[in-house]
XYZ file of C-alpha atoms in Angstrom:
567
model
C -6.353 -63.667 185.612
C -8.687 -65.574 187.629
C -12.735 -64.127 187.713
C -12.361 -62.824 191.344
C -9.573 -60.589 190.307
C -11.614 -58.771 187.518
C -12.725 -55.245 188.147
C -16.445 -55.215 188.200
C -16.753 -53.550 185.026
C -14.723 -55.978 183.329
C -16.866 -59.204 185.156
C -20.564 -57.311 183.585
C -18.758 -56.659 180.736
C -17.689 -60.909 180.078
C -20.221 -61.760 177.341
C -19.940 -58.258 175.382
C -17.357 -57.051 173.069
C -13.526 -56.494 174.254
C -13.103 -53.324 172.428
C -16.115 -51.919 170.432
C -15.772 -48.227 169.154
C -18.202 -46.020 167.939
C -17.764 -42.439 166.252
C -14.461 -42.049 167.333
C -13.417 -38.850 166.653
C -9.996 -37.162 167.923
C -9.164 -34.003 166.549
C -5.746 -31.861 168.035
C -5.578 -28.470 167.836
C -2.556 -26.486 165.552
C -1.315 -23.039 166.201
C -3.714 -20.874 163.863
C -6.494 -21.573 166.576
C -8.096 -24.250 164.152
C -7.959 -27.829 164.631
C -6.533 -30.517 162.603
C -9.345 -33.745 162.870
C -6.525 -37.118 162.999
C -9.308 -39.723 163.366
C -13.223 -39.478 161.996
C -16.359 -41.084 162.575
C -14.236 -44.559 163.489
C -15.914 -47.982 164.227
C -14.791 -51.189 164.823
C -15.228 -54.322 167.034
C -13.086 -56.803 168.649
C -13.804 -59.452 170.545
C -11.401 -61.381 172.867
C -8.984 -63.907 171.177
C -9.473 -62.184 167.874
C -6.796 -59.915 166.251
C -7.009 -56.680 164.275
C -4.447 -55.226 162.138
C -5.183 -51.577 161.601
C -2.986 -50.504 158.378
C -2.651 -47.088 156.529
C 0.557 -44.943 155.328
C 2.008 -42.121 158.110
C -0.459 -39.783 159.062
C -4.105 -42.080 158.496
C -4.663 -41.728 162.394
C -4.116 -45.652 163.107
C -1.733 -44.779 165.937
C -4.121 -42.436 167.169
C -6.696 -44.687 167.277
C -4.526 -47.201 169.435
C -3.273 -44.645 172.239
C -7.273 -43.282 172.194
C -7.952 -46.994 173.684
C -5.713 -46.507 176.549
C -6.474 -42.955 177.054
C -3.474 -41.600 176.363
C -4.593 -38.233 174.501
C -6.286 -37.288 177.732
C -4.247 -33.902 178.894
C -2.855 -33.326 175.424
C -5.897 -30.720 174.696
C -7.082 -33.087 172.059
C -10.786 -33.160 171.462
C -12.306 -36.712 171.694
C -15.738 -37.730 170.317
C -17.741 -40.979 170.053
C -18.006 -44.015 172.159
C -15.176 -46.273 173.148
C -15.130 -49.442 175.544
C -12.195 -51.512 176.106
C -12.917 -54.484 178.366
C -15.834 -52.499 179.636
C -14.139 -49.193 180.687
C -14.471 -45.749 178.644
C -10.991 -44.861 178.636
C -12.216 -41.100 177.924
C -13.896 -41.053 181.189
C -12.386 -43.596 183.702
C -10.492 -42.100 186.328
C -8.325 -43.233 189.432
C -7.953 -47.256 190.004
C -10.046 -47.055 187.010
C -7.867 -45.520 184.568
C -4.688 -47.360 186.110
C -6.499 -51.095 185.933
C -7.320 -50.291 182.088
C -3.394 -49.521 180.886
C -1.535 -52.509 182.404
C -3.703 -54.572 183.798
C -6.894 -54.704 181.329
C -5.023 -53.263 178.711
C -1.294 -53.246 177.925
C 0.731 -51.389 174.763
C 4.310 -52.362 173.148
C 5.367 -49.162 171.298
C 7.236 -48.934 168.466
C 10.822 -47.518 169.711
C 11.778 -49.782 172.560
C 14.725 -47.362 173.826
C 12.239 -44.382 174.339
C 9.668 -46.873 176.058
C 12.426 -48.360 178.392
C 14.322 -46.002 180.852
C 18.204 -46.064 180.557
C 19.142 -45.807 184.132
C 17.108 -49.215 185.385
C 17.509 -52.375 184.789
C 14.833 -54.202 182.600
C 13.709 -56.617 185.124
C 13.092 -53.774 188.011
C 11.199 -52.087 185.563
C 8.569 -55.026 184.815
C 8.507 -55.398 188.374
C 7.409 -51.642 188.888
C 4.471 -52.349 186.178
C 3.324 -55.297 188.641
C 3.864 -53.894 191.684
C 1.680 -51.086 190.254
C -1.338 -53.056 189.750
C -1.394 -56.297 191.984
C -0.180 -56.271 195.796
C 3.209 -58.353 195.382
C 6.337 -58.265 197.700
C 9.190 -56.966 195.537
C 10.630 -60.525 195.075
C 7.482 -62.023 193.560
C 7.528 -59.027 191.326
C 11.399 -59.894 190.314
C 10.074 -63.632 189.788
C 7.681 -62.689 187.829
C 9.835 -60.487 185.648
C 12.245 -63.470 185.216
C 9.487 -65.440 183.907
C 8.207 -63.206 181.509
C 11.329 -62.713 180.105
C 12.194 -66.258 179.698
C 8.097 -66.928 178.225
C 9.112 -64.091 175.572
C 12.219 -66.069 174.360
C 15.225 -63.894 176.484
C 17.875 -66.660 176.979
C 19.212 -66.952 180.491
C 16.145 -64.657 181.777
C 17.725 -64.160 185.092
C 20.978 -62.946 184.623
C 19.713 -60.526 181.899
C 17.047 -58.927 183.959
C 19.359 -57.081 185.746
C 20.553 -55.524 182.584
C 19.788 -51.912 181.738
C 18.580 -51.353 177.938
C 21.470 -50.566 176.232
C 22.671 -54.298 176.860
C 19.727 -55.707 175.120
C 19.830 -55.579 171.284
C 16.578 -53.963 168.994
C 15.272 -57.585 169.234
C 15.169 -58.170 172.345
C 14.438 -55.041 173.262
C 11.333 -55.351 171.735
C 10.717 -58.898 173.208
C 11.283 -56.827 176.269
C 8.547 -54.762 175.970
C 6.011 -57.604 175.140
C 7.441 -58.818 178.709
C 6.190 -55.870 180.356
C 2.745 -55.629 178.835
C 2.055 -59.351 179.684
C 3.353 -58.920 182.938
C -0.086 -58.887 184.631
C -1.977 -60.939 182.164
C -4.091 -58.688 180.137
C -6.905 -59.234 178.104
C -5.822 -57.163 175.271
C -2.425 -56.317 173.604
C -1.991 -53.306 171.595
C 1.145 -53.471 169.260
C 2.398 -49.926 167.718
C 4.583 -50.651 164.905
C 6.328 -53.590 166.922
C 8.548 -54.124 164.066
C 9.557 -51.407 162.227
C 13.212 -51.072 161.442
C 14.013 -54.936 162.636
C 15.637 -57.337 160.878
C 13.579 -60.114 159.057
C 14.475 -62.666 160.685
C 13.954 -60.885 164.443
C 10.826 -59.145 162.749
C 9.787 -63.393 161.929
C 10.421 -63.668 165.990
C 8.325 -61.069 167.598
C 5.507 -61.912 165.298
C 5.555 -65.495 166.001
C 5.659 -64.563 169.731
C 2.784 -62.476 169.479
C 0.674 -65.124 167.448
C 1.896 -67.601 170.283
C 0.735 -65.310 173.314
C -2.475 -64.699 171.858
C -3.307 -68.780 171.208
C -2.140 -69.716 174.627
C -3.411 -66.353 176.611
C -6.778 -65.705 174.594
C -5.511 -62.272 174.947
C -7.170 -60.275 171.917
C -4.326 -57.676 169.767
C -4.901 -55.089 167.919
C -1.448 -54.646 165.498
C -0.934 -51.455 164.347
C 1.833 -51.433 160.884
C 2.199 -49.921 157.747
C 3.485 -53.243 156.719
C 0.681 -55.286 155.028
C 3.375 -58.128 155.084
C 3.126 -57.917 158.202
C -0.874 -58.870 159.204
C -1.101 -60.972 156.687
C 0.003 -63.966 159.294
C -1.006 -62.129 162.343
C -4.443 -60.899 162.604
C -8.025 -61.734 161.266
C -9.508 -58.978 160.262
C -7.965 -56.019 158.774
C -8.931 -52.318 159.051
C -7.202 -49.955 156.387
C -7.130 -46.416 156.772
C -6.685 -43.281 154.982
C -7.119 -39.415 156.498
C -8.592 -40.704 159.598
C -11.316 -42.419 158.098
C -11.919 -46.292 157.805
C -11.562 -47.089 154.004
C -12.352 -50.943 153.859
C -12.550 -53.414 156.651
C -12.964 -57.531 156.663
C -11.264 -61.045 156.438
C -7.279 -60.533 156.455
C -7.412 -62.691 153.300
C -10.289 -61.277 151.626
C -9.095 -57.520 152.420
C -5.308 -58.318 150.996
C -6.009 -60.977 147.998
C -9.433 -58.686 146.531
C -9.641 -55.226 148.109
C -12.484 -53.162 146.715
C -11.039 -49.917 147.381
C -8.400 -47.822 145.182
C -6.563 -47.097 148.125
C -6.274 -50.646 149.091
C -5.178 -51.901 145.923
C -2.839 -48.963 146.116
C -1.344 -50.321 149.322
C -1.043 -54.002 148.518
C 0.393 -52.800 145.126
C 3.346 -51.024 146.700
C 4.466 -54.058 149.023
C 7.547 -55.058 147.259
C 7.957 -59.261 146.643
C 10.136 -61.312 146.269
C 9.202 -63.028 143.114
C 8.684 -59.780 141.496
C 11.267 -59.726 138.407
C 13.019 -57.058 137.812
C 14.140 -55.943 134.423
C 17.649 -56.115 134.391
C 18.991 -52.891 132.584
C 22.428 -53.430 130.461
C 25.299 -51.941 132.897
C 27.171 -50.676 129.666
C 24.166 -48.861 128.522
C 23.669 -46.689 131.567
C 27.798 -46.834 131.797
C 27.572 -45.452 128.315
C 25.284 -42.058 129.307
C 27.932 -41.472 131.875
C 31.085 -41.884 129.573
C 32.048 -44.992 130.872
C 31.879 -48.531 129.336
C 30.126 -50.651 132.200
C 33.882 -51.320 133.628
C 34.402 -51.168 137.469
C 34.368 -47.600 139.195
C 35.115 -49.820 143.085
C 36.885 -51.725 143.911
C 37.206 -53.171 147.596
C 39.858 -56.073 148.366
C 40.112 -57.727 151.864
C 38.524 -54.879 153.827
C 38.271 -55.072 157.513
C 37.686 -52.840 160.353
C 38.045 -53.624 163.870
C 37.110 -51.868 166.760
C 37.637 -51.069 170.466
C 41.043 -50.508 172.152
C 43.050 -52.609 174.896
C 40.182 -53.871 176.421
C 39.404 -56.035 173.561
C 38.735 -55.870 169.839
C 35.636 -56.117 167.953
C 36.047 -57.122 164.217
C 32.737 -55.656 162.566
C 33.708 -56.366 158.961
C 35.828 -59.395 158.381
C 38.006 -59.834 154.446
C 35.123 -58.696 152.645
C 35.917 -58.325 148.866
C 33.476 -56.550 146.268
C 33.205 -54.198 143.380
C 31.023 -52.132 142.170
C 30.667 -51.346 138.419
C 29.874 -47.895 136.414
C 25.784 -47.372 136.592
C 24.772 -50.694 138.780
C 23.101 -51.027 141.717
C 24.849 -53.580 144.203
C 22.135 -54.906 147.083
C 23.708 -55.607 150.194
C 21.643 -57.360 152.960
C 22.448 -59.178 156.374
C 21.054 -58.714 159.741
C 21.622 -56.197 162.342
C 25.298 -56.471 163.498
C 26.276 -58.101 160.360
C 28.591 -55.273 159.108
C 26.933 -53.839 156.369
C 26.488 -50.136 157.479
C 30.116 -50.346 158.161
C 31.052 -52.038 154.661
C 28.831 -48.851 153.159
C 30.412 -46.451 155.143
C 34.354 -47.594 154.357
C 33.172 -47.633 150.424
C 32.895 -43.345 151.055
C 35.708 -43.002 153.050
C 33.874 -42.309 156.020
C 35.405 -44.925 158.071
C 38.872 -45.696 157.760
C 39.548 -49.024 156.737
C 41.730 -51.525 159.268
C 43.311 -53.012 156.920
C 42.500 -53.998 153.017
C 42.507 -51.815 149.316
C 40.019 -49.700 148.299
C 40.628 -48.519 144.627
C 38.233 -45.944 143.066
C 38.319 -44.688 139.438
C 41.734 -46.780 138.797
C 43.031 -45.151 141.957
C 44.147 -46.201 145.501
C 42.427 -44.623 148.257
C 42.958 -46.363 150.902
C 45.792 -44.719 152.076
C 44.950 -40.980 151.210
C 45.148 -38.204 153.861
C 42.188 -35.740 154.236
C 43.674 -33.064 152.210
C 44.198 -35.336 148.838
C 40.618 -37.211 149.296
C 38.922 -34.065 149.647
C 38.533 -33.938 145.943
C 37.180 -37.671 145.563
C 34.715 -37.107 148.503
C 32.580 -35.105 146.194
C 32.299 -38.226 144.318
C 31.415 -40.529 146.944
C 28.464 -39.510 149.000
C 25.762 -41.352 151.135
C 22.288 -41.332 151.966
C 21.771 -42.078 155.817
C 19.125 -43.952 157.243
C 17.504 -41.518 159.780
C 17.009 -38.223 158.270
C 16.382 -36.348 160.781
C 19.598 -37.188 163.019
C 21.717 -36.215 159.624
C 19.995 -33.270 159.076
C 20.753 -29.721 161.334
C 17.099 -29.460 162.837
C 18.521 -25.446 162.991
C 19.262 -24.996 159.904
C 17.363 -24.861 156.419
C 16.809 -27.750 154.173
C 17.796 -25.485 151.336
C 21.428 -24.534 153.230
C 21.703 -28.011 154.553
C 21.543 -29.273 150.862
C 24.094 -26.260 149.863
C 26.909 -27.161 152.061
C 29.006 -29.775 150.070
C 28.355 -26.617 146.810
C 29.257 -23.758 148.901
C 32.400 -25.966 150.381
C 33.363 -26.640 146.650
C 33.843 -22.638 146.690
C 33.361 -22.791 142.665
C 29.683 -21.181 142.531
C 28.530 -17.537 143.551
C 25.883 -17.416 146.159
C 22.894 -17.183 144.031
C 24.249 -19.945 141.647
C 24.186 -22.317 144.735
C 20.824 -21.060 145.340
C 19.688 -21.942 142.015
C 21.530 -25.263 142.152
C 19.684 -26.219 145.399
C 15.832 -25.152 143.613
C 16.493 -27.709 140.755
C 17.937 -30.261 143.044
C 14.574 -30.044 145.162
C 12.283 -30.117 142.266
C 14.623 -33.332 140.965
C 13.489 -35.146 144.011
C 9.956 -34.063 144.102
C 10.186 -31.371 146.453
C 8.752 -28.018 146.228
C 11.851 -25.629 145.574
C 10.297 -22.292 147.342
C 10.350 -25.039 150.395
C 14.021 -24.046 150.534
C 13.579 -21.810 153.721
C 11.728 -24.443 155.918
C 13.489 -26.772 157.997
C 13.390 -30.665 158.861
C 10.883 -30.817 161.197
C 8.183 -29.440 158.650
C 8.791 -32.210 156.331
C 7.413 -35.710 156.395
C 9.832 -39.227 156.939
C 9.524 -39.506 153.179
C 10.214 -35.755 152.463
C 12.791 -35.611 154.473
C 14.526 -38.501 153.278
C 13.811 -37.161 149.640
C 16.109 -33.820 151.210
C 18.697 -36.375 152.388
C 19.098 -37.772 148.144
C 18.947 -34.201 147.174
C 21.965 -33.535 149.527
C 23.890 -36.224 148.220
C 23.620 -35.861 144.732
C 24.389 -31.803 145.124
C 28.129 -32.621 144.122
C 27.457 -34.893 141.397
C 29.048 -37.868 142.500
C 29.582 -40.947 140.404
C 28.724 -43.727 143.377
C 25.799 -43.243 146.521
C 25.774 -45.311 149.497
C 22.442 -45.647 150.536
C 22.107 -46.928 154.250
C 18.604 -48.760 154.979
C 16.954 -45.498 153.018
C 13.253 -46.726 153.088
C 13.608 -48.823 156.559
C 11.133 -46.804 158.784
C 8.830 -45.370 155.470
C 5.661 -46.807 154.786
C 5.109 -49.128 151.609
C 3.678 -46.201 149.150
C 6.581 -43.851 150.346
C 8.905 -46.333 150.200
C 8.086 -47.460 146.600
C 8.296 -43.697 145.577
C 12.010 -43.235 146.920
C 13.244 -46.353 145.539
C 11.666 -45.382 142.139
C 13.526 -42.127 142.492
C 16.598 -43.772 143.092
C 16.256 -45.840 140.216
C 15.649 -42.652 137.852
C 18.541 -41.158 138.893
C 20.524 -43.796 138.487
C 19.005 -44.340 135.026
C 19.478 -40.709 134.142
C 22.506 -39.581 135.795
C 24.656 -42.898 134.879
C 25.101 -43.488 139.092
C 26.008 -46.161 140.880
C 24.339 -46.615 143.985
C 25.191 -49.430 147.361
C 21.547 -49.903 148.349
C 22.164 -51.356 152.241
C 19.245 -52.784 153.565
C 17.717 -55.891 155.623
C 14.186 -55.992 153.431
C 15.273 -58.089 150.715
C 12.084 -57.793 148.969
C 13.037 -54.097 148.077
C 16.934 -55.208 147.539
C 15.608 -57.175 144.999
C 13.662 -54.400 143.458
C 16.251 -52.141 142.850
C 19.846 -54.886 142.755
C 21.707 -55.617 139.955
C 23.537 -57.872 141.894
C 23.493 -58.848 146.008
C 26.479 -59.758 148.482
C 24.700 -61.164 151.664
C 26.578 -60.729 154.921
C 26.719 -62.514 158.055
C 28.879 -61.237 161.363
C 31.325 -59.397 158.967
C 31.541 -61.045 155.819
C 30.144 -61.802 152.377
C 28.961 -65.485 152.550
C 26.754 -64.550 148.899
C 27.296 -63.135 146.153
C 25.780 -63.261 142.856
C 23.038 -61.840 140.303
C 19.909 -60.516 142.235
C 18.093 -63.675 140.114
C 20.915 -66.276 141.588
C 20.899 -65.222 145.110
C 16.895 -64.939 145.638
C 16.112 -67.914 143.029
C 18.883 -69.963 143.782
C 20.509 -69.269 147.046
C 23.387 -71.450 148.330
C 24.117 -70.547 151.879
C 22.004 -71.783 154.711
C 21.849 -68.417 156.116
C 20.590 -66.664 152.612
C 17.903 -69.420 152.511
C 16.899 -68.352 156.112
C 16.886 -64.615 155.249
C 14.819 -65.551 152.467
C 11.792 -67.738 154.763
C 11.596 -65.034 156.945
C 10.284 -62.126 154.159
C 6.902 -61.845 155.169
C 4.078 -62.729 152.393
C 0.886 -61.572 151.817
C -0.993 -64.853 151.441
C -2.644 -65.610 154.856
C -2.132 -69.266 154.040
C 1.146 -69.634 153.168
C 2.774 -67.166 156.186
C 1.205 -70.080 158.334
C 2.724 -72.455 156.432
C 6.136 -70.459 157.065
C 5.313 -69.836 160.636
C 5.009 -73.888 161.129
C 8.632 -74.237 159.198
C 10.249 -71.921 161.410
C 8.788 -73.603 164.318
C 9.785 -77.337 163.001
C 13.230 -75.823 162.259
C 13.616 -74.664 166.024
C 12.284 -77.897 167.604
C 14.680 -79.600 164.941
C-alpha cells in the first residue's frame, strides 16, 4: 500500500505499535441475567512484521481476543473493556469508513472453516473481487485481475480458470489458500489467522503455513495465529502468548516459551503434543487377546477391497485392492491424506458401506455378501466412532437415549436396565451419568466425542472404527480421548481402526500402520518400521511434514520442503 493511500490514523500511527492491547476485557452475557467474563485484563503488543501465536485449549478466550481486534463482538451485547489499537484505530469505537478500512483493508481475518466463510452460490474469484471493490475504487475487471493474482500468489494452479469456481470445487486446502487470497487482497498490514489449520492434512497443513511465513517475509504484514496446536507456532511466529480462562498465563520467545515454560499449564500443554519419536510400549496382542477369550489370532480380515463410485457419468474408485487384517485386542493406525480412502476403508470394515468388490471375513465368517437381516446380529459387534460429533448425534434428542438406541434395538433389556446400562457407560467415559437428560449442544467437542465412544461401545462390540476421533480437539483433550481409548482397549480386550492424518497420535496409540495414498495401502508394517524406517517416498513425505516443536529445526524442515519443490 503506498503512504498516500493510508488512512490518516494509520500514517500518525507509522512509528507506534501495530496492535497494542491493554485491559482487554470481553465478557457475554448467559441467560440467568449474569455474565460469563471470556477474556480478562489482556495485554499484548505487536509490532509490524512480527508474529504472535496466541495458544490455549477450547474455551481460554484466544478466539475472542482475535475477532475483538476487528470488532466483531460489536452488536452481539458483549461487554468490552480496556484499550485496543490495531494500526491506529480502536476497533471498539471506529465507525463508518472507519470501521470498514480496519477489517479488509488495515486488517484482514482467515477463519477457521473455509465453507462457512465462503458463500456457496458465487464463485471464489467474484467474491475477492467484492472484498476489493469494497475498499479501493476499481472497475470490476481490475478487481477480477486482481483476484486472479492472488490466487495464483497463494499457490492455486491455473488461477484463472479456477476463479470462476464456486467453493464446493475447491478442496479443504485450497479452500483455505482461498481465504488467505481474500484477506491479502488489498494488502493489509496485519493478518489474523483463526485456527487456519485445523482438521487439514499434514502435508496441506505444511502448505498454508509455509504460505503464511512467505506472505509475511515478502509483505511485512504482521500475523497474529491463533491454534491450539503448539506444533503449529513453533515455525510460525515469534512470540507466543498462552492462555487459560481468559487470562494470559505466560508470554515470550516462541523457543523459550515451548523448550522451558515456567508455568504448570504450559508444561501441561507442551506435554500433551503427541511426537513422533515418542515410543510406545508395545503391549503383547495375545495378552489383551487372552482377557477377551481369544488367543491374539485375527478377528478381520479384508482381501482385495474396493469401492467405486458414481454412475454412467463416470466412476470414481475411492479405495483401490486394499488388503489388511486386524487381530484380536490391537490397534491398527491407518493414515493418508484427504481423499486417500481411508474413511471409506473404515467404513467398509463395519459394514457401513458395501464393498464393490473384495472379501471381508469377520470372526472366521464371510460377510461380504450378507443381507441386512443376517448382519444385523454382527453389527452389534462392529461399531464406529465418527469424526464430528455433533453431525452423528440427534441435536433433539438426549445424550442418554442417543447412547440407548443400539440397547433398546437389541430388545433384550427392560427399560430401566437400559437406563442403568447407559449411567455406567457415561461414568466409563468420564461423563457425569445424571448428565443423561441433557443434549449435545450442552457438551463440549471433547465431551461430546467422549458420548460418541460411549455410544459405540453400548453393544459390546469386539472391533471400533474410529474415524479422525481427536482431529478438531485440542492437544490436552485429545491426549485424554486417546488415553481412554487405549483403556478400553486394554480392559475390554477391543480392537480398535484408529483413522487419522496426525501421525504423531497414530503412533501413540498403533500397534501396527497401513499408509494410504489415492486408494491403496502403499505401507504397511509395525508402528516402529513405518515411522523409524519408512520405505515409500510418500510415507517419508507424510513423515517431514509433522510439525515439531523445536523452532530451529521446523526451519530447517520448512527449507527442505522448499528445496524439494524447486528440485
Amino acid at each position: 500500500m503506498s503512504a498516500d493511500a493510508r488512512t490518516p490514523a494509520v500514517a500518525a500511527a507509522t512509528d507506534a505499535p501495530l496492535v497494542e492491547v491493554r485491559g482487554l476485557t470481553v465478557e457475554f452475557p448467559v441467560d440467568d441475567g449474569g455474565s460469563v467474563r471470556a477474556v480478562d485484563g489482556l495485554d499484548f503488543t505487536l509490532r509490524a512484521g512480527q508474529a504472535l501465536g496466541i495458544v490455549g485449549e477450547s474455551g481460554s478466550g484466544k478466539s475472542t481476543v482475535a475477532f475483538d481486534l476487528l470488532g466483531l463482538h460489536r452488536g452481539t451485547g458483549a461487554r468490552l473493556g480496556g484499550t485496543v489499537r490495531v494500526a491506529g484505530v480502536d476497533p471498539h469505537t471506529a465507525e463508518g469508513g472507519e470501521l470498514t478500512s480496519l477489517r479488509g483493508r488495515l486488517a484482514a481475518m482467515v477463519f477457521q472453516d473455509p465453507l462457512s466463510a465462503l458463500d456457496p452460490y458465487y464463485a471464489i474469484g467474484d467474491q475477492i473481487a467484492e472484498v476489493l471493490r469494497t475498499h479501493r475504487q476499481v472497475t470490476r475487471r481490475a478487481a477480477r485481475a486482481r483476484a486472479v493474482e492472488v490466487l495464483d500468489r497463494v499457490g492455486i494452479p491455473d488461477a484463472a480458470r479456477r476463479s470462476r469456481l464456486r467453493p464446493h470445487e475447491f478442496s479443504g486446502g485450497m479452500r483455505q489458500r482461498a481465504l488467505i487470497a481474500m484477506a491479502l487482497a488489498c494488502e493489509p498490514r496485519l493478518l489474523i489467522a483463526d485456527e487456519p489449520t485445523t482438521a487439514l492434512d499434514v502435508t496441506v497443513q505444511a502448505q498454508i503455513l509455509d504460505l503464511l511465513h512467505d506472505l509475511r517475509a515478502e509483505t511485512g504484514a504482521g500475523l497474529i495465529l491463533v491454534t491450539h496446536d503448539l506444533g503449529v507456532v513453533a515455525g510460525s511466529v515469534d512470540e507466543v502468548l498462552v492462555m487459560k480462562d481468559g487470562r494470559a498465563v505466560e508470554h515470550g520467545g516462541v523457543a523459550e516459551v515451548l523448550g522451558s515454560p515456567r508455568e504448570p499449564y504450559t508444561r501441561a500443554l507442551v506435554g500433551a503434543v503427541p511426537r513422533l519419536d515418542a515410543v510406545r510400549e508395545p503391549e503383547p496382542v495375545a495378552a489383551t487377546a487372552d482377557a477377551a477369550g481369544g488367543s491374539g489370532d485375527v478377528l478381520l480380515e479384508a482381501t482385495g477391497l474396493r469401492k467405486e463410485f458414481g454412475g454412467r457419468g463416470g466412476r470414481l474408485t475411492a479405495v483401490d485392492d486394499v488388503s489388511l487384517t486386524v487381530r484380536r485386542g490391537e490397534t491398527l493406525g491407518v493414515v493418508g491424506e484427504s481423499g486417500s480412502g481411508k474413511t471409506t476403508l473404515g467404513r467398509m470394515l463395519v459394514r457401513l458401506l458395501e464393498p464393490t468388490a473384495g472379501r471381508l471375513v469377520y470372526d472366521g465368517r464371510d460377510i461380504g455378501g450378507l443381507g441386512e437381516r443376517r448382519l444385523r446380529p454382527i453389527r452389534r459387534e462392529l461399531q464406529m466412532v465418527f469424526q464430528d460429533p455433533v453431525s452423528s448425534l440427534n441435536p433433539r434428542r438426549s445424550i442418554g437415549e442417543s447412547i440407548a438406541d443400539p440397547l433398546r434395538a437389541a430388545g433384550s433389556l427392560t427399560d430401566r436396565q437400559v437406563v442403568t446400562r447407559v449411567r455406567e457407560l457415561l461414568e466409563r467415559v468420564g461423563l457425569d451419568p445424571d448428565w443423561y437428560h441433557r443434549y449435545p449442544h450442552e457438551f463440549s467437542g471433547g465431551q461430546r466425542q467422549r458420548v460418541g465412544i460411549a455410544r459405540a461401545l453400548a453393544p459390546e462390540p469386539k472391533l471400533i472404527v474410529c474415524d479422525e476421533p481427536v482431529s478438531a480437539l485440542d492437544v490436552t483433550t485429545q491426549a485424554q480421548v486417546v488415553a481412554l481409548l487405549g483403556e478400553l482397549r486394554r480392559e475390554l480386550g477391543l480392537s480398535l481402526v484408529f483413522v487419522a492424518h496426525d501421525l504423531a497420535v497414530v503412533r501413540q496409540v498403533s500397534d501396527r500402520v497401513a499408509v494410504m495414498r489415492a486408494g491403496r495401502v502403499v505401507e504397511h508394517g509395525t508402528a516402529d518400521q513405518i515411522y523409524d524406517s519408512p520405505q515409500h517416498a510418500y510415507t517419508k513425505g507424510l513423515l517431514a511434514a509433522v510439525p515439531v516443536l523445536d523452532p530451529e529445526e521446523s526451519a530447517q524442515r520448512r527449507a527442505a520442503r522448499r528445496a524439494l519443490v524447486r528440485g
